[in-house]
PDB file of C-alpha atoms and ligand atoms in Angstrom:
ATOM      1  CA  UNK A   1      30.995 -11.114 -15.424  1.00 54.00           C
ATOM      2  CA  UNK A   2      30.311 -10.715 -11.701  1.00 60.00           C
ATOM      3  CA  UNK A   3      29.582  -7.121 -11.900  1.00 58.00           C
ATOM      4  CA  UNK A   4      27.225  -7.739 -15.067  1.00 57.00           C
ATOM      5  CA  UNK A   5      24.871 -10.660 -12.869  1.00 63.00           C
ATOM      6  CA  UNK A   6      25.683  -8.217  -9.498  1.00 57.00           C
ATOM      7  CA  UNK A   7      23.738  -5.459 -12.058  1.00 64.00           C
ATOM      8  CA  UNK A   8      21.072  -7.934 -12.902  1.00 62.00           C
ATOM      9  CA  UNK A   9      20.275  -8.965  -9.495  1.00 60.00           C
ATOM     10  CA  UNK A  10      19.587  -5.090  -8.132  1.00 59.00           C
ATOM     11  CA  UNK A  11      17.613  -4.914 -11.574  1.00 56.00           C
ATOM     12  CA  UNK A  12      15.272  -7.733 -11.080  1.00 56.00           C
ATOM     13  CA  UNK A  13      15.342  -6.591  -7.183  1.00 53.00           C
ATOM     14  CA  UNK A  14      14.468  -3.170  -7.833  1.00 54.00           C
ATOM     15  CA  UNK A  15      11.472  -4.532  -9.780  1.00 56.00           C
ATOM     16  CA  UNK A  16      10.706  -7.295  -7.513  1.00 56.00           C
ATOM     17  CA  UNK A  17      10.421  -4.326  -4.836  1.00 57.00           C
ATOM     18  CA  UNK A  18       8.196  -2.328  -6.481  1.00 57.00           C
ATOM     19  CA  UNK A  19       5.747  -5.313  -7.534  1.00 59.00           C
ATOM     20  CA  UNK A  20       5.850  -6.488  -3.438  1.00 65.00           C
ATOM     21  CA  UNK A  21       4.971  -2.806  -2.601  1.00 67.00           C
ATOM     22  CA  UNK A  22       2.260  -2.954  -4.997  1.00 72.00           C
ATOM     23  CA  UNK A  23       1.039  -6.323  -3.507  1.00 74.00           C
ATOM     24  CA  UNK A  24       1.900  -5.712   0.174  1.00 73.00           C
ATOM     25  CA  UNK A  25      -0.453  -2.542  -0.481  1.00 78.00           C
ATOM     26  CA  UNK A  26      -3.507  -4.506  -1.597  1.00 84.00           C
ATOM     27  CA  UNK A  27      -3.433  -7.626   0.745  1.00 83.00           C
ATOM     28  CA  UNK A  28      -3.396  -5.073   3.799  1.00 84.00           C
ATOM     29  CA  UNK A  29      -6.445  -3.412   2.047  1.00 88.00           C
ATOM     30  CA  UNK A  30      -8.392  -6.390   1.862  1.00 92.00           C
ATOM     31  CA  UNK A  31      -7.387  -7.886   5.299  1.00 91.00           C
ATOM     32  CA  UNK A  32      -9.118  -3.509   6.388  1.00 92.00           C
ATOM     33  CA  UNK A  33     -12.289  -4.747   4.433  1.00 95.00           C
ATOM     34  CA  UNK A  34     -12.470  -8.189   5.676  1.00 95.00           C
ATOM     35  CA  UNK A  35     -12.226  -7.623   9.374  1.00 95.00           C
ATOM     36  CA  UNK A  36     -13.716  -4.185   9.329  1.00 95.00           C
ATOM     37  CA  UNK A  37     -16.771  -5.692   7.486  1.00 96.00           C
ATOM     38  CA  UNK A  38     -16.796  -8.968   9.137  1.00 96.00           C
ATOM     39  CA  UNK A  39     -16.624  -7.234  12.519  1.00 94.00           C
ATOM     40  CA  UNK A  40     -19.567  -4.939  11.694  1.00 94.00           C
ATOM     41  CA  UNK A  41     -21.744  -7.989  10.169  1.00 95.00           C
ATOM     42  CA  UNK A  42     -20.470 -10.171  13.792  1.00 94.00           C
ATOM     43  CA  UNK A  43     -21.734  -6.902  15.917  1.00 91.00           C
ATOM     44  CA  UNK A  44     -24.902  -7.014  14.258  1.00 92.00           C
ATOM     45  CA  UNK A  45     -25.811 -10.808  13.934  1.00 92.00           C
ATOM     46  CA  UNK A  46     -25.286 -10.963  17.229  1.00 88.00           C
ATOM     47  CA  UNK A  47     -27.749  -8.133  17.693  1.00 86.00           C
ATOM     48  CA  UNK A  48     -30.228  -9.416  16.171  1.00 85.00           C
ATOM     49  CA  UNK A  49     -31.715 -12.782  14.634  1.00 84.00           C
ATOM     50  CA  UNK A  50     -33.177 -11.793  11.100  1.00 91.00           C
ATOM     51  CA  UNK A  51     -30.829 -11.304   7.902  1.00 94.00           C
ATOM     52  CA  UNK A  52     -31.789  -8.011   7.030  1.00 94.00           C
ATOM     53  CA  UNK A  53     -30.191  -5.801   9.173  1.00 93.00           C
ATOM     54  CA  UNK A  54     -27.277  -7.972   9.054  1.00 94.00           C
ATOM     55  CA  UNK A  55     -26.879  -7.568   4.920  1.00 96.00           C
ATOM     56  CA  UNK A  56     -27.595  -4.193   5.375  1.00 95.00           C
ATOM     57  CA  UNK A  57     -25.084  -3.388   8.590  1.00 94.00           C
ATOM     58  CA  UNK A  58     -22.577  -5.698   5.992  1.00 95.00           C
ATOM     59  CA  UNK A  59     -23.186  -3.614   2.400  1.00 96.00           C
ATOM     60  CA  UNK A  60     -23.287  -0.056   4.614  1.00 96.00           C
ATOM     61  CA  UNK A  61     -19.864  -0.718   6.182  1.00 95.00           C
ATOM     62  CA  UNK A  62     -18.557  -2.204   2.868  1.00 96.00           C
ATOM     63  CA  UNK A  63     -19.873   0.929   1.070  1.00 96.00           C
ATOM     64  CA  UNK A  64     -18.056   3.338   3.936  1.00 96.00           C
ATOM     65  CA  UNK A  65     -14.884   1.528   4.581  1.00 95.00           C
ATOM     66  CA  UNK A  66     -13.995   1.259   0.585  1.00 95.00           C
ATOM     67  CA  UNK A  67     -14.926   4.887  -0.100  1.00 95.00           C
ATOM     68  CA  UNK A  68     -12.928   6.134   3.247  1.00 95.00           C
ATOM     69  CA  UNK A  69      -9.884   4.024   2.281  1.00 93.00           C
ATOM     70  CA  UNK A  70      -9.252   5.811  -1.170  1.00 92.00           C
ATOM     71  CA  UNK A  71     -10.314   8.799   0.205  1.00 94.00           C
ATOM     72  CA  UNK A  72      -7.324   8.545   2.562  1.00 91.00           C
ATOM     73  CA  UNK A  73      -5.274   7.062   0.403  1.00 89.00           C
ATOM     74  CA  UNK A  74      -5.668   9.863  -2.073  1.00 90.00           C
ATOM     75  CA  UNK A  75      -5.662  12.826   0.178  1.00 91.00           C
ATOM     76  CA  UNK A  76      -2.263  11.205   1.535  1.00 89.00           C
ATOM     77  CA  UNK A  77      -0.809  10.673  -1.489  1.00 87.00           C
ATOM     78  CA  UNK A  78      -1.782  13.741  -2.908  1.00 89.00           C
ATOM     79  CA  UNK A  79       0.124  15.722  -0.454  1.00 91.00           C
ATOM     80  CA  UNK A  80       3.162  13.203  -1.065  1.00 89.00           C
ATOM     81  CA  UNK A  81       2.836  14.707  -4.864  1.00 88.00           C
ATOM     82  CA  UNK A  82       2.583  17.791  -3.671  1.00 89.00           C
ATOM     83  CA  UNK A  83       5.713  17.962  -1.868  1.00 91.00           C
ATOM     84  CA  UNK A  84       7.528  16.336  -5.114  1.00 90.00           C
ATOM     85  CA  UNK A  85       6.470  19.152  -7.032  1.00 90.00           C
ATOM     86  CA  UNK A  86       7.387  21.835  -4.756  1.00 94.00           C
ATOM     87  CA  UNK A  87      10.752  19.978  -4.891  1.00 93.00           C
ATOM     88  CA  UNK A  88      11.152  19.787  -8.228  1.00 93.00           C
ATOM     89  CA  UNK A  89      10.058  23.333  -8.300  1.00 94.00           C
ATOM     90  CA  UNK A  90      12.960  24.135  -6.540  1.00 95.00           C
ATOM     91  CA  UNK A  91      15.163  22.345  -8.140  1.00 95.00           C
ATOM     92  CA  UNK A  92      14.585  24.452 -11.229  1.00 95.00           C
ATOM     93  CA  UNK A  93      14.971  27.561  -9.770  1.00 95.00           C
ATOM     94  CA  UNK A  94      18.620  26.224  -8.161  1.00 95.00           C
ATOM     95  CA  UNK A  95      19.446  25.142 -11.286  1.00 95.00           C
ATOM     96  CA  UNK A  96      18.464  28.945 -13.090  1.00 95.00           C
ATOM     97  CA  UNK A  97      20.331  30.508  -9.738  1.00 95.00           C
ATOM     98  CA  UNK A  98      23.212  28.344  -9.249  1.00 94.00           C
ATOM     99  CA  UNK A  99      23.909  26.351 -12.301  1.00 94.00           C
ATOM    100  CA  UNK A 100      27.753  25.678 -11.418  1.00 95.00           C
ATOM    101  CA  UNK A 101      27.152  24.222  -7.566  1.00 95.00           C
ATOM    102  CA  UNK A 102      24.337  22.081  -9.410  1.00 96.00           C
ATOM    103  CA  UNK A 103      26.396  20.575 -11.802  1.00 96.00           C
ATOM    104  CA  UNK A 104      29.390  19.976  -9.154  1.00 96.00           C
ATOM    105  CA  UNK A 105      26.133  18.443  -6.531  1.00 95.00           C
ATOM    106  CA  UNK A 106      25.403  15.823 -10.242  1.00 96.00           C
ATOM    107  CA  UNK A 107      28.919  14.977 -10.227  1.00 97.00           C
ATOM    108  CA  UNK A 108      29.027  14.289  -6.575  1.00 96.00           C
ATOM    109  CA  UNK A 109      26.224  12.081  -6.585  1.00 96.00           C
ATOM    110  CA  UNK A 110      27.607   9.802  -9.146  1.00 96.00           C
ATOM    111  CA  UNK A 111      31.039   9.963  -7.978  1.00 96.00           C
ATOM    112  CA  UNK A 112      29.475   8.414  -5.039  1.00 95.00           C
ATOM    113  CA  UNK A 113      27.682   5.811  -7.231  1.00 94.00           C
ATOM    114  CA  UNK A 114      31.333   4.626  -7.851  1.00 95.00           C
ATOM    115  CA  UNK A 115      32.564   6.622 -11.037  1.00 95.00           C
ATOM    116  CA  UNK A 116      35.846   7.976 -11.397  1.00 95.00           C
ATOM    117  CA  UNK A 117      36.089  12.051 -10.258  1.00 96.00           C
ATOM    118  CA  UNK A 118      36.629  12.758 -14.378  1.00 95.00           C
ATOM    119  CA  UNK A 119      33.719  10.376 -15.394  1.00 96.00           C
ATOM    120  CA  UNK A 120      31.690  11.530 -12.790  1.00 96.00           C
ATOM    121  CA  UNK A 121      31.550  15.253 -13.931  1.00 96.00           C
ATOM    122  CA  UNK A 122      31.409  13.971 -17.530  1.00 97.00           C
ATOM    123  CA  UNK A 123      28.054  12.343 -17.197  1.00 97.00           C
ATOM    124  CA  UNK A 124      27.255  15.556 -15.129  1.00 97.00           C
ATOM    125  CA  UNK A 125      28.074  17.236 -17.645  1.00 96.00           C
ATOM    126  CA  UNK A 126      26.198  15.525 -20.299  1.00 97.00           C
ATOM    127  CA  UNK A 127      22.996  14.987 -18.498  1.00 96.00           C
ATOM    128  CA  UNK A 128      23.051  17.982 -17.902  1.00 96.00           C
ATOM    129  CA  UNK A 129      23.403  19.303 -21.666  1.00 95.00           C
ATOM    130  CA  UNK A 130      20.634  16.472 -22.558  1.00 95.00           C
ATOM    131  CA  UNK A 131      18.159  17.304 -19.719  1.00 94.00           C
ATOM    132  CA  UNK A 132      19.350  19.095 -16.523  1.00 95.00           C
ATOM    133  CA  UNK A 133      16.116  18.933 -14.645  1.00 94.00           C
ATOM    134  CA  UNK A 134      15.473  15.684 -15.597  1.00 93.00           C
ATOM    135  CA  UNK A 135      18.958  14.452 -14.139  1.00 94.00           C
ATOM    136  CA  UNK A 136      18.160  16.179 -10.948  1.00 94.00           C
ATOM    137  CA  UNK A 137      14.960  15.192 -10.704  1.00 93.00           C
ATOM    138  CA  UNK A 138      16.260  11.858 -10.832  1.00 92.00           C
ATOM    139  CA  UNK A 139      19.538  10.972  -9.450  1.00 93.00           C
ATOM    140  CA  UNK A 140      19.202  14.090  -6.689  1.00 93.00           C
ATOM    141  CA  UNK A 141      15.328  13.888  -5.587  1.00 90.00           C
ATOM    142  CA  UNK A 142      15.156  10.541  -6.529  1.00 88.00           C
ATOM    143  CA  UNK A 143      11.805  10.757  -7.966  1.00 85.00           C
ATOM    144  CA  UNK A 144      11.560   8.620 -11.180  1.00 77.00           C
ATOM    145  CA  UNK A 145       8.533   7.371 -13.034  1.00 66.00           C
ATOM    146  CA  UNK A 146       8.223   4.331 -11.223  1.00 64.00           C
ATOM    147  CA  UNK A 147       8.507   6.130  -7.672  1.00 66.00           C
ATOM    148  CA  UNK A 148       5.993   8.802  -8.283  1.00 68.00           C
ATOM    149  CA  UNK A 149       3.128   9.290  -6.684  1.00 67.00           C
ATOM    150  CA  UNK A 150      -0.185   8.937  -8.229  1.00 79.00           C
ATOM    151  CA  UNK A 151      -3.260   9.780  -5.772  1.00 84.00           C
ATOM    152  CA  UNK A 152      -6.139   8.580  -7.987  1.00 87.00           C
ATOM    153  CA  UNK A 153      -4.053   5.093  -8.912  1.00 86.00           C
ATOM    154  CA  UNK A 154      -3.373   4.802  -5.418  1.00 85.00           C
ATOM    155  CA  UNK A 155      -7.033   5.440  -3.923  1.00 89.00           C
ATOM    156  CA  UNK A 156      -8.587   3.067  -7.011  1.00 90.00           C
ATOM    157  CA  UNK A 157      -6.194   0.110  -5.933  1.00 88.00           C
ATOM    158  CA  UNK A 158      -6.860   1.160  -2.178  1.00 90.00           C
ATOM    159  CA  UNK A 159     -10.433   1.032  -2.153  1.00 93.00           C
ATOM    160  CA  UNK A 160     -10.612  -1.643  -4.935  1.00 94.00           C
ATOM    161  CA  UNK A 161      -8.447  -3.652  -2.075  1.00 93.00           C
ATOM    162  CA  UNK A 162     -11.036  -3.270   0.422  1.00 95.00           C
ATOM    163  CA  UNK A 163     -14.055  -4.044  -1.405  1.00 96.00           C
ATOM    164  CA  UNK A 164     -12.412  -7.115  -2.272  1.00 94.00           C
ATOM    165  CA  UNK A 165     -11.801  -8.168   1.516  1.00 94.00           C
ATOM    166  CA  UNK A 166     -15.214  -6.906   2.706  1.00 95.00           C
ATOM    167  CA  UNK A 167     -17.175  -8.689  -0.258  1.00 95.00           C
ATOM    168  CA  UNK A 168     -16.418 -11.587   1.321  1.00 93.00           C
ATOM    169  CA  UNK A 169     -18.037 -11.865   4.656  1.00 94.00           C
ATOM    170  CA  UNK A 170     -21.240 -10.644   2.417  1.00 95.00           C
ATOM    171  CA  UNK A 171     -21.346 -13.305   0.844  1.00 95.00           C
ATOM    172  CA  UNK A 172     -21.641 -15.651   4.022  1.00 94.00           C
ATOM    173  CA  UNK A 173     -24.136 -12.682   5.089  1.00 94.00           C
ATOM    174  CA  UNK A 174     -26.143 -13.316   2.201  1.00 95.00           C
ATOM    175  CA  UNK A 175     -26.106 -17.179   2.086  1.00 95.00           C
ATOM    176  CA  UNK A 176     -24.838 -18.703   4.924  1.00 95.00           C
ATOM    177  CA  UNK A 177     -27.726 -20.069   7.377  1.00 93.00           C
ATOM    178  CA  UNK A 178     -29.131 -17.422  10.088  1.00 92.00           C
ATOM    179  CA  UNK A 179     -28.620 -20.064  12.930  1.00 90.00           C
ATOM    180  CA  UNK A 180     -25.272 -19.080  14.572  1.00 89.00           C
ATOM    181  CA  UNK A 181     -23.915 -16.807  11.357  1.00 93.00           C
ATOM    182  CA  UNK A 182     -21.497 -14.570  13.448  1.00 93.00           C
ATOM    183  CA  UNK A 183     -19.650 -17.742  14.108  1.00 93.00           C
ATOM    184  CA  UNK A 184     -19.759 -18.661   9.942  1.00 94.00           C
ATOM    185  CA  UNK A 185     -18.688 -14.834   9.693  1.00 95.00           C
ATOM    186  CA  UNK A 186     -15.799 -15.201  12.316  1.00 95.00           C
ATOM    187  CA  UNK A 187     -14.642 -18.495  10.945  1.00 96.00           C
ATOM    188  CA  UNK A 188     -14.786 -17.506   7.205  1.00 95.00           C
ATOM    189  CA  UNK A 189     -12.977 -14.028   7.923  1.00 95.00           C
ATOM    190  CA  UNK A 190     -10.080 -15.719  10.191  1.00 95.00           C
ATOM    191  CA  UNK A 191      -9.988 -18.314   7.695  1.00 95.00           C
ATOM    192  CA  UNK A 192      -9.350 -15.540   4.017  1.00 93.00           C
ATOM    193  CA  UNK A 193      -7.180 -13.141   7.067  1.00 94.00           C
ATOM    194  CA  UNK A 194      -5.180 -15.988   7.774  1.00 94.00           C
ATOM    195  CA  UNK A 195      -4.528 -16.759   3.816  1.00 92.00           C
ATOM    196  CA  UNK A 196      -4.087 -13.033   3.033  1.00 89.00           C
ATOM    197  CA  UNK A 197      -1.429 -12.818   5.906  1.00 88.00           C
ATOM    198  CA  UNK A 198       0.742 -15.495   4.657  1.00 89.00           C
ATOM    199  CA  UNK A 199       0.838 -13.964   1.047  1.00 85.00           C
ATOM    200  CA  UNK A 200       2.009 -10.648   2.531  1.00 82.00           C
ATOM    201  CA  UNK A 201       3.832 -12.379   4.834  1.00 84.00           C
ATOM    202  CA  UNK A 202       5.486 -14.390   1.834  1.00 82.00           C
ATOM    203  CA  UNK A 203       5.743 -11.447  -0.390  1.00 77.00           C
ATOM    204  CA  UNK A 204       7.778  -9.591   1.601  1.00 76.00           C
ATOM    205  CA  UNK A 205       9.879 -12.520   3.120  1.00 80.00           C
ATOM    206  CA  UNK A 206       9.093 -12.215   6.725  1.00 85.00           C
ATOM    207  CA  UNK A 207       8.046 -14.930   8.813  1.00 90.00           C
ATOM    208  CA  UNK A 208       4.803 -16.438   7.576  1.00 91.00           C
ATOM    209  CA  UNK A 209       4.017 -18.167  11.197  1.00 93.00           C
ATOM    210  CA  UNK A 210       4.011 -15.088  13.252  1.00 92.00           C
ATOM    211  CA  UNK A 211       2.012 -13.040  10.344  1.00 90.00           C
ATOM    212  CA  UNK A 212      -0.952 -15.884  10.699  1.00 92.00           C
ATOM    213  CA  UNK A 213      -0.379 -15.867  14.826  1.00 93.00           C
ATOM    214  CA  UNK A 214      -0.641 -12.321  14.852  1.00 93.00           C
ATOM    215  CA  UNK A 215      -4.110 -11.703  12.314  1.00 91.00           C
ATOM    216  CA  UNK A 216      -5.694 -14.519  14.292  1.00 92.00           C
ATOM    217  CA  UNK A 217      -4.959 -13.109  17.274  1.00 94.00           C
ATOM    218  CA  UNK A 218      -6.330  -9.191  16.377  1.00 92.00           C
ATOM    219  CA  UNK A 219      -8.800 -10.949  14.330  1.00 93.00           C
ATOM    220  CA  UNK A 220     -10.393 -12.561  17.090  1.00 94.00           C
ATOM    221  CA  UNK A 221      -9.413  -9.801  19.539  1.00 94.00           C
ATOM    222  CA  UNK A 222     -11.767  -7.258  16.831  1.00 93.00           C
ATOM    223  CA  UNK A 223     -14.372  -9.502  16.371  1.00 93.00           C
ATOM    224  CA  UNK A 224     -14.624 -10.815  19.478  1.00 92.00           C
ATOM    225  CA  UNK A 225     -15.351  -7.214  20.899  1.00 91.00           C
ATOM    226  CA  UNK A 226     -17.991  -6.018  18.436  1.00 90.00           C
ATOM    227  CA  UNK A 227     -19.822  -9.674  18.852  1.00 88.00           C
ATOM    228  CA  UNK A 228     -19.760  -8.467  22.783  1.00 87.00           C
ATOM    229  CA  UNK A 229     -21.105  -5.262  22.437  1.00 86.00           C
ATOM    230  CA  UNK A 230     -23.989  -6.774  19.934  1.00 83.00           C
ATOM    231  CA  UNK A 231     -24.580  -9.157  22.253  1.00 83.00           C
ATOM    232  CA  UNK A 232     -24.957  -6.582  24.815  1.00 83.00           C
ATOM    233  CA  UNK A 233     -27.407  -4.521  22.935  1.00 77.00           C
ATOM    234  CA  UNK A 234     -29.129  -7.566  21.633  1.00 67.00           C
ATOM    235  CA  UNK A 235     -32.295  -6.265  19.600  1.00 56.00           C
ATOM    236  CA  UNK A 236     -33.763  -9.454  18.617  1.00 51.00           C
ATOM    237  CA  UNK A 237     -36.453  -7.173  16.561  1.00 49.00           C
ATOM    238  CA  UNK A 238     -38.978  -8.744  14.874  1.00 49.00           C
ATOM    239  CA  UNK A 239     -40.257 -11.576  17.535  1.00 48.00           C
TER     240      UNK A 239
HETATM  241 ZN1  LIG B 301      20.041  19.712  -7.850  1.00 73.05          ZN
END
């Protein structure tokens, strides 16, 4: 009975894992296109004093940011599949060369998993009849449906993430009053940073309080500096 719950616990945590990943993934995406945005719009507003070039600065960096995120993302994880299929690539032809010291690597790996010597090569053995690649590809590279990498799924939720975050300080861009908006920016992008922060923090069961010290600290540090150097170039066009 223990074993059976010990089984369901790694099961739900395996999945619980994945879905944090997943999570983890997209709040960090959005806190990019909040404070990347929100910095930009904070640089300019405190350039200048009319709304245009603000909303503009705002939509351009939103625009950039999302499109350079999941072009990252998907030139990163594109290499990542790349090296899987080399692997697995390999693993065929080891498997066409050396089809003994293959099955006798299976075994190993299971027997390690906790079955018996016998068991162990049995399984080996079956698998192997069933679908010897597959096996390998699974219990030796360790690359299983769930694991594998998929560049365009990655760079869609990546730069879907960020347009999310950096949405937001357009909006105060676009309605908030003119009079002292870099401050409205600041305090609306510390304020969805600091909620963002303690989901990831939550999600991944680390320590909420130092997650929302830390963003408000680099927050302010990021925002601070780009109000600075708008401040220092202050246009003020149009008077
Ligand atoms: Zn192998």
């Amino acid at each position: 009975m223990a074993k059976k719950t010990e089984s369901l616990d790694n099961y739900l945590e395996s999945h619980y894992i994945h879905r944090s990943n997943w999570l983890r993934a997209a709040v960090l995406g959005a806190n990019d296109g909040i404070l990347s945005t929100a910095s930009l719009a904070i640089g300019v507003a405190a350039a200048s004093n009319m709304r245009g070039p603000i909303i503009l600065a705002t939509l351009a960096g939103l625009v950039a940011g999302a499109l350079s995120m999941a072009a990252g993302e998907y030139v990163s994880v594109s290499s990542q599949t790349d090296v899987e299929k080399a692997d697995i690539e390999r693993e065929k032809q080891e498997l066409k060369d050396m089809p003994e010291i293959e099955l006798e690597r299976l075994a190993e790996i299971y027997e390690k998993r906790g079955l018996q010597k016998q068991t162990a090569l049995i399984v080996a053995k079956e698998l192997s009849k069933h679908d010897a690649l597959g096996a390998h590809v699974r219990d030796e590279l360790g690359i299983n449906e769930i694991s594998r990498a998929k560049p365009i799924q990655a760079a869609f939720a990546s730069g879907a993430a960020f347009t999310v975050g950096g949405i937001l300080p357009l909006f105060v861009a676009l309605f908030l009053p003119l009079k002292n908006i870099e401050f409205s920016l600041y305090g609306f992008a510390l304020f969805f940073l600091i909620v963002l922060g303690a989901v990831a923090a939550k999600t991944g069961g680390s320590s909420v309080k130092k997650a929302i010290i830390r963003i408000t600290f680099w927050g302010t540090v990021a925002m601070g500096l780009t109000a600075l150097v708008g401040y220092l170039f202050d246009v003020n066009v149009g008077q």
